[in-house]
XYZ file of C-alpha atoms in Angstrom:
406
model
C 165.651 -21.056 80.518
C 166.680 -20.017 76.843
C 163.723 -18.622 74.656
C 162.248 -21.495 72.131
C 163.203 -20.847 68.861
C 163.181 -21.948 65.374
C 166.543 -22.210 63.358
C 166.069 -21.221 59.603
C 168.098 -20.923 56.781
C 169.661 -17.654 55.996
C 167.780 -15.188 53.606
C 169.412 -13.772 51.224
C 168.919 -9.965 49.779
C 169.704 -10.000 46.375
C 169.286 -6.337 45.576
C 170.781 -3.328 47.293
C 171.787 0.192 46.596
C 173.824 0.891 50.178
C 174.202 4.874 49.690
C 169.843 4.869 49.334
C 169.999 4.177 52.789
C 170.724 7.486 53.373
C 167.286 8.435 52.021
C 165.345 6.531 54.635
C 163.007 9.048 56.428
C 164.015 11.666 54.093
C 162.129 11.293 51.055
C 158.403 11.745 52.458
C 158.141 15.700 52.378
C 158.313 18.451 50.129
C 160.564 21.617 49.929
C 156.982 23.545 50.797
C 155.404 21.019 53.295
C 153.699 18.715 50.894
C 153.791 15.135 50.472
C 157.252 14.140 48.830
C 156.541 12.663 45.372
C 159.250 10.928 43.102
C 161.451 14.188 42.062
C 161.673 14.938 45.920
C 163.587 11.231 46.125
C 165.128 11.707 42.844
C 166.797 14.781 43.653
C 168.136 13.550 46.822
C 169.237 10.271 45.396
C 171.942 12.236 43.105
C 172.659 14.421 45.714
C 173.751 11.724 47.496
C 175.567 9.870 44.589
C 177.715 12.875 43.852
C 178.730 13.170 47.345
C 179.925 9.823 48.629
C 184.083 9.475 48.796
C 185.241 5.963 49.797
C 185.862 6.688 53.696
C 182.432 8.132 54.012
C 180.990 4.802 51.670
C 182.829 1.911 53.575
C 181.175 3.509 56.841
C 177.949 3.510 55.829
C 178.091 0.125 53.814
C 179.502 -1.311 57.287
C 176.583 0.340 58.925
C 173.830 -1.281 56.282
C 175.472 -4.609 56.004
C 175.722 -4.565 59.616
C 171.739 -3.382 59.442
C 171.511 -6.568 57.645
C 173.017 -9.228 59.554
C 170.935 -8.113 63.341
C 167.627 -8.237 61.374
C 168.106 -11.786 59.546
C 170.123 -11.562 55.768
C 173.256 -13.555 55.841
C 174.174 -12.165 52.143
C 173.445 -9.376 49.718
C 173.963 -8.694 46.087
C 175.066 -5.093 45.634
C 174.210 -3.236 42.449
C 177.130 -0.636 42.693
C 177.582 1.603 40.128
C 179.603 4.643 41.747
C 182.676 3.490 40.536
C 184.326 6.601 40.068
C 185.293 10.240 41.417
C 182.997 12.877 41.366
C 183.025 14.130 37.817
C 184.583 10.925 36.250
C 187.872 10.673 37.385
C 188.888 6.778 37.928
C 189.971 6.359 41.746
C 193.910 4.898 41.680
C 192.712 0.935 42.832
C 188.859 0.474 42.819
C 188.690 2.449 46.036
C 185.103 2.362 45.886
C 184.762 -1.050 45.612
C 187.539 -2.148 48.150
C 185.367 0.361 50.716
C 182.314 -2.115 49.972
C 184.202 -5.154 50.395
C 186.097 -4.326 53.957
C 182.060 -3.213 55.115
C 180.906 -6.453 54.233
C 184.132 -8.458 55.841
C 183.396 -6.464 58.915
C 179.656 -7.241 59.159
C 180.187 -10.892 58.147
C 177.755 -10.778 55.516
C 178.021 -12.629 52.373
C 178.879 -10.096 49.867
C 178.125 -10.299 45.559
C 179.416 -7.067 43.965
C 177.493 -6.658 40.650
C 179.641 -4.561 39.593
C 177.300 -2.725 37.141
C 177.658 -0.687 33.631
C 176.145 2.382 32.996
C 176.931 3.961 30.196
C 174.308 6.828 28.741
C 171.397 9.272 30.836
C 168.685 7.467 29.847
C 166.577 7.697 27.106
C 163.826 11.096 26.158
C 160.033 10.083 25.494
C 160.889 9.923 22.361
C 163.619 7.096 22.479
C 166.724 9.275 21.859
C 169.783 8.082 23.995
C 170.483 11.149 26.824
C 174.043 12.111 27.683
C 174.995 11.396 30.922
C 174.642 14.557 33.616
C 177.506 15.812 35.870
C 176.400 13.121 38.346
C 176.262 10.427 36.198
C 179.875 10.629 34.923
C 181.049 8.828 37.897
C 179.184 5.978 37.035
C 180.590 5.375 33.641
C 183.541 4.094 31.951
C 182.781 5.226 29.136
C 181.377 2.178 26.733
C 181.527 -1.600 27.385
C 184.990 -2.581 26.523
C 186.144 0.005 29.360
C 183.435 -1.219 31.847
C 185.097 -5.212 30.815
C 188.637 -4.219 31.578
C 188.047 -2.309 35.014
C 185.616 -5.375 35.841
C 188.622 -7.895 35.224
C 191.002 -5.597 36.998
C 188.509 -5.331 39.870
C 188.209 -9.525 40.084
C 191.937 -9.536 41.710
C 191.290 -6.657 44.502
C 188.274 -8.294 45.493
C 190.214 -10.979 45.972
C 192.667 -9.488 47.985
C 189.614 -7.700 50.411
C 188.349 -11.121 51.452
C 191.684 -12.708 52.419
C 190.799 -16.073 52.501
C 187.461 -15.458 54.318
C 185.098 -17.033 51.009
C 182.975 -14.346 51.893
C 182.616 -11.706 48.765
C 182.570 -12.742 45.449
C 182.192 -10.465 41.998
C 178.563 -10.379 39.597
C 178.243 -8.230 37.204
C 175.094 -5.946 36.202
C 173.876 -3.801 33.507
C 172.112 -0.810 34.781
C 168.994 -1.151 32.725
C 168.648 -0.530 29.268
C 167.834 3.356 29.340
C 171.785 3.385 30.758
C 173.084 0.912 28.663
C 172.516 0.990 24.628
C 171.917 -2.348 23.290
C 174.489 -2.214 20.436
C 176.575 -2.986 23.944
C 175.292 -5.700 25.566
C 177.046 -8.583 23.022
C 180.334 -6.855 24.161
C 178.962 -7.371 28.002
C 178.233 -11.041 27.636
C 181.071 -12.157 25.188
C 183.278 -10.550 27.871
C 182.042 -11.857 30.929
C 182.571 -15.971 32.595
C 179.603 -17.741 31.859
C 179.377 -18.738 35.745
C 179.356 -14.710 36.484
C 175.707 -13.767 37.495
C 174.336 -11.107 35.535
C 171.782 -8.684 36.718
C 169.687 -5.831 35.171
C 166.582 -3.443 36.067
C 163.860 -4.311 34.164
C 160.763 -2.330 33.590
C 160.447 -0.837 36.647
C 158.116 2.279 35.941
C 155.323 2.334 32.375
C 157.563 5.561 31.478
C 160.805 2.916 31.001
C 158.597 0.567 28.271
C 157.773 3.614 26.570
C 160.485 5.178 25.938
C 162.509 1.469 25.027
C 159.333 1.035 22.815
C 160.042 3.785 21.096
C 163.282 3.850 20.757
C 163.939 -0.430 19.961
C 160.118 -0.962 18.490
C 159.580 -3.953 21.336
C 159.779 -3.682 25.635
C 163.148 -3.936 27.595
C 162.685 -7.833 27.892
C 161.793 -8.261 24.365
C 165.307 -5.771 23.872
C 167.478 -8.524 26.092
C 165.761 -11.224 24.145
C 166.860 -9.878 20.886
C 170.337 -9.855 22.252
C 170.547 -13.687 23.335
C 170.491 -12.177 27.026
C 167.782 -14.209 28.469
C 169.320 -17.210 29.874
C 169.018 -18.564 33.565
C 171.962 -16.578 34.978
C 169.984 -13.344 34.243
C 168.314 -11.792 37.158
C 165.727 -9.171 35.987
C 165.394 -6.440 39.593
C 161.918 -5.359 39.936
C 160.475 -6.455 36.742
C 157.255 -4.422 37.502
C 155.274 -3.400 34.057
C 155.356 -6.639 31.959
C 153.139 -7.926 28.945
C 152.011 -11.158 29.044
C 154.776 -11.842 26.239
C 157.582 -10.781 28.386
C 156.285 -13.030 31.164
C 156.646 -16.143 29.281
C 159.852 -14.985 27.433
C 161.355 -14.419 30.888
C 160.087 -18.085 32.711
C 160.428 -19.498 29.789
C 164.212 -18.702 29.856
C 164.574 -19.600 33.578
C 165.214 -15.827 34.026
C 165.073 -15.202 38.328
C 163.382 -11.874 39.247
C 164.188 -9.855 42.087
C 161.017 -8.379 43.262
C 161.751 -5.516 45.843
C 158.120 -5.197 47.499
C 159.030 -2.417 49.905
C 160.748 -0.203 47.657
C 158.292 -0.829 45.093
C 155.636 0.420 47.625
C 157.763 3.305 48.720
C 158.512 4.614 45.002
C 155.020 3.824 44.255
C 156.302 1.818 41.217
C 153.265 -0.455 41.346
C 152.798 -4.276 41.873
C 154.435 -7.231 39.598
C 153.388 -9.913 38.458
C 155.090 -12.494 40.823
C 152.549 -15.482 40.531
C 152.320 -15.135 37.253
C 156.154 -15.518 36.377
C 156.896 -18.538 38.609
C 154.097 -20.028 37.119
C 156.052 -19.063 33.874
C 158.846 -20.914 34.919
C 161.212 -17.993 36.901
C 162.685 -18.572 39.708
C 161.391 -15.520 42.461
C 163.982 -14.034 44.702
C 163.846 -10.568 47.052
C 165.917 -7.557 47.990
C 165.760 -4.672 50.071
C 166.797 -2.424 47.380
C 166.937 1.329 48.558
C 166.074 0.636 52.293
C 163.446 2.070 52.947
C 163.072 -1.353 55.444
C 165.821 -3.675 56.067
C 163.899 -6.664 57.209
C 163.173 -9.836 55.567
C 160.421 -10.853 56.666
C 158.790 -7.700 56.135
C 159.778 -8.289 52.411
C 158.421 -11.780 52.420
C 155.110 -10.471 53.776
C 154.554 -8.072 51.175
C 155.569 -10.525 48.079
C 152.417 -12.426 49.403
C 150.572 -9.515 50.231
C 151.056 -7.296 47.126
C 149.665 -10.783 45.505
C 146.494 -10.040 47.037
C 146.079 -6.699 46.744
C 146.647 -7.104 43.200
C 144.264 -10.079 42.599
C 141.981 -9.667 45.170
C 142.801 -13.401 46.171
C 143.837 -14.926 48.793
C 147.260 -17.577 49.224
C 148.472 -16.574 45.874
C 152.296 -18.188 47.421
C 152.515 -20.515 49.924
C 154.658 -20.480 52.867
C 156.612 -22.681 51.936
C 157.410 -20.246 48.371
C 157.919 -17.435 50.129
C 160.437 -18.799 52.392
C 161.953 -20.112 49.358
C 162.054 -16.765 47.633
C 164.078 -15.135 50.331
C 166.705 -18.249 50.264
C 166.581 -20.497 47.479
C 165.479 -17.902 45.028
C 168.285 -15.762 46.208
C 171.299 -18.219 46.230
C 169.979 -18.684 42.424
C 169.962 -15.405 41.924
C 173.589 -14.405 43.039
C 174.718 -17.982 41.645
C 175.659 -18.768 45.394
C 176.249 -22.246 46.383
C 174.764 -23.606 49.130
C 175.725 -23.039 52.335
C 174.993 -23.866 56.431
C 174.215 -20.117 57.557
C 171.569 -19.899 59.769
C 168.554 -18.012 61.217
C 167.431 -18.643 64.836
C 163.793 -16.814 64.934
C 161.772 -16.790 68.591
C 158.499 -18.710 68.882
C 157.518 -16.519 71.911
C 156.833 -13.162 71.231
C 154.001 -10.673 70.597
C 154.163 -12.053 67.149
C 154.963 -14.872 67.014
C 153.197 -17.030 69.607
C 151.404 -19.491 68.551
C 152.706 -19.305 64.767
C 153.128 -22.969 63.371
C 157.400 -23.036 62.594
C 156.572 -22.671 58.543
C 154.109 -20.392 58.418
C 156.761 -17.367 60.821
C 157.054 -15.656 57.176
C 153.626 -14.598 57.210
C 153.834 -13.369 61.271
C 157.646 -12.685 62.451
C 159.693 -9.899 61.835
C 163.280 -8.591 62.164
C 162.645 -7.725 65.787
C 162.202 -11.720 66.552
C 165.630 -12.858 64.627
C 167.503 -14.201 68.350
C 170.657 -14.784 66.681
C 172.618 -15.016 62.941
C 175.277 -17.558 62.061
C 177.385 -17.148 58.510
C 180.040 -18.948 57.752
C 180.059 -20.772 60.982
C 180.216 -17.515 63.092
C 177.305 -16.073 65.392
C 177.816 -12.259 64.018
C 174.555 -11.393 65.749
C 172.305 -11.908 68.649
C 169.256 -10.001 69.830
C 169.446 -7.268 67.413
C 173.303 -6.560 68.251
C 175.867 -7.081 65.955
C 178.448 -9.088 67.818
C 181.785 -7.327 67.122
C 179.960 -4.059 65.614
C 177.293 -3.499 68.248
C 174.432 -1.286 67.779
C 173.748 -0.666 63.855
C 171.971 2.411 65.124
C 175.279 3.986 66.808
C 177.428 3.048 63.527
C 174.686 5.305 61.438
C 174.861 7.978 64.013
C 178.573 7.946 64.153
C 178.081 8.241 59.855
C 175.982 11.027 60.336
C 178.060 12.842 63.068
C 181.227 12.286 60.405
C 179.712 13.633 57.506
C 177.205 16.308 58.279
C 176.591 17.264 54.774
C 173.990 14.271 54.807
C 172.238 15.326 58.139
């Protein structure tokens, strides 16, 4: 007799960073036995960044998206930005970006590339626009015009990766607006189709506001304002420090945020102010953003549960929001139609016995997804990957490959 379970629509991740999954489990520990803090992640971030060549990218993006697919997310919006060799060079046919495209056709997954400009190192304390370090060249093409004319360029091989499968489609992103200066973004959004979702980081840590503040006289959302950027195919990622201002600026305009409760918890980045913006009029969506867990219902948990912590009440989203955070929220989010990909999630377990079918966001986990359907294909069942296998033996083999990251 087969297990009971409940069929669900698909979740979708609509933020990810595929080469921070190399971090996971590596972050936590200081060079002298302490705790790891936020330079000990930092520094192995870049480290990472600098060293990724397309072979050794397309089998770890297979190895995430396949990560992806056993534990429940039938698509992902990936913020890529290492566009380029080490140092700057351009690779001969967006060899980056083909490598992320053939991982995602071979997991199956629904694939957005926001393919994202970064321009500048940031900005000082004092607002001054930094140059961009050795590791950031790669990221770059140099100002927006550039970024517009590789983007277009990159439309057609994208196009020629999915061969016919309707399964990856392009976005676009700007980093944030310490890596992009604003006299750009009119240049971005002239440039771009207005059906093209756009996405951006958005005042992710107190230091970002005050250094925009300084250097722009008003917050990052109050920067994209100015700049006729707020619109409803914006997605602001994290969107962590606001004012009460930028909340209604950003529902008001329909804006969807892409909270990233996990990561946010991992990089200690604090707790937004979720409630408070779809009350505003946003539309809430999730991602898994660096990895630290690849799980959605883990993610759906903590949007609800970083609610209370922060208020100190109880049922601050219903069920019936959260689920739609992690599906409606995200199709919105990576302007994805809708679709018939599927979930099947046991009633049985340790977990989840007993759970009424709507309320499994608040009790199930990635280890209860039975089986996942995109596209009209089962592509997992039981925490296998059905043409893949084991996502664990894909990372070892990664790891094995390239021991510079072991």
């Amino acid at each position: 007799m087969s297990a009971p379970t409940v069929v669900v629509p698909g979740p979708i991740n609509a933020h990810s960073h595929a080469f921070h999954r190399i971090l996971r489990g590596r972050t936590h520990e200081g060079a002298a036995g302490g705790a790891g803090d936020f330079w000990t992640w930092r520094e192995q971030m870049y480290a990472a960044a600098e060293s990724l060549d397309p072979e050794g990218y397309e089998q770890l993006a297979t190895a995430l998206f396949a990560e992806m697919v056993v534990t429940g997310w039938t698509a992902v919006g990936e913020f890529h930005y290492l566009h380029h060799a080490p140092g700057g060079t351009p690779y001969p046919d967006h060899d980056m970006e083909r490598a992320l495209a053939r991982a995602a056709r071979s997991a199956g997954i629904r694939l957005v590339l926001l393919d994202t400009c970064y321009l500048s190192g940031g900005l000082d304390a004092e607002g001054r626009q930094l140059e961009l370090n050795e590791t950031q060249r790669r990221f770059s093409d140099g100002d927006a015009a550039g970024w517009l004319a590789r983007h277009e360029s990159l439309r057609a091989a994208l196009a020629e990766e999915d061969a016919g499968t309707g399964l990856i489609t392009l976005g676009a992103a700007i980093h944030s607006v310490r890596a992009v200066p604003p006299g750009e973004f009119g240049v971005i959004a002239a440039g771009l189709p207005a059906h093209e979702p756009l996405h951006v980081h958005l005042s992710e840590q107190p230091a970002e506001n005050a250094a925009c503040l300084a250097a722009h006289g008003t917050t990052p959302a109050g920067l994209l304002e100015r700049h006729g950027l707020l619109t409803p195919r914006l997605s602001a990622v994290h969107a962590t420090h606001l004012t009460e201002a930028d909340v209604a600026a950003l529902g008001t305009a329909g804006c969807a945020i892409v909270m990233c409760p996990t990561t946010e918890a991992d990089l200690a980045d604090g707790i937004g102010p979720a409630r408070e913006l779809a009350d505003a009029g946003a539309v809430i969506a999730l991602g898994t953003d660096q990895h630290a867990v690849v799980d959605p219902y883990l993610e759906m948990r903590a949007l609800e549960h970083g609610e209370r912590l922060r208020t100190g009440i109880r049922g601050r989203f219903s069920p019936a929001e959260i689920a739609a955070a992690a599906r409606a929220g995200g199709l919105a989010s990576l302007g994805l139609g809708a679709n018939d990909d599927v979930v099947r999630v046991r009633a049985d377990s340790l977990r989840t016995t007993g759970t009424r079918a709507p309320q499994l966001p608040l009790t199930a986990t990635a280890a209860d997804v039975a089986s996942v359907t995109i596209a009209g294909v089962e592509v997992a069942r039981d925490g296998v990957h059905t043409r893949l296998g084991d996502p664990a033996e894909l990372y070892a083999r990664f790891l094995t490959d390239h021991p510079e990251f072991s």
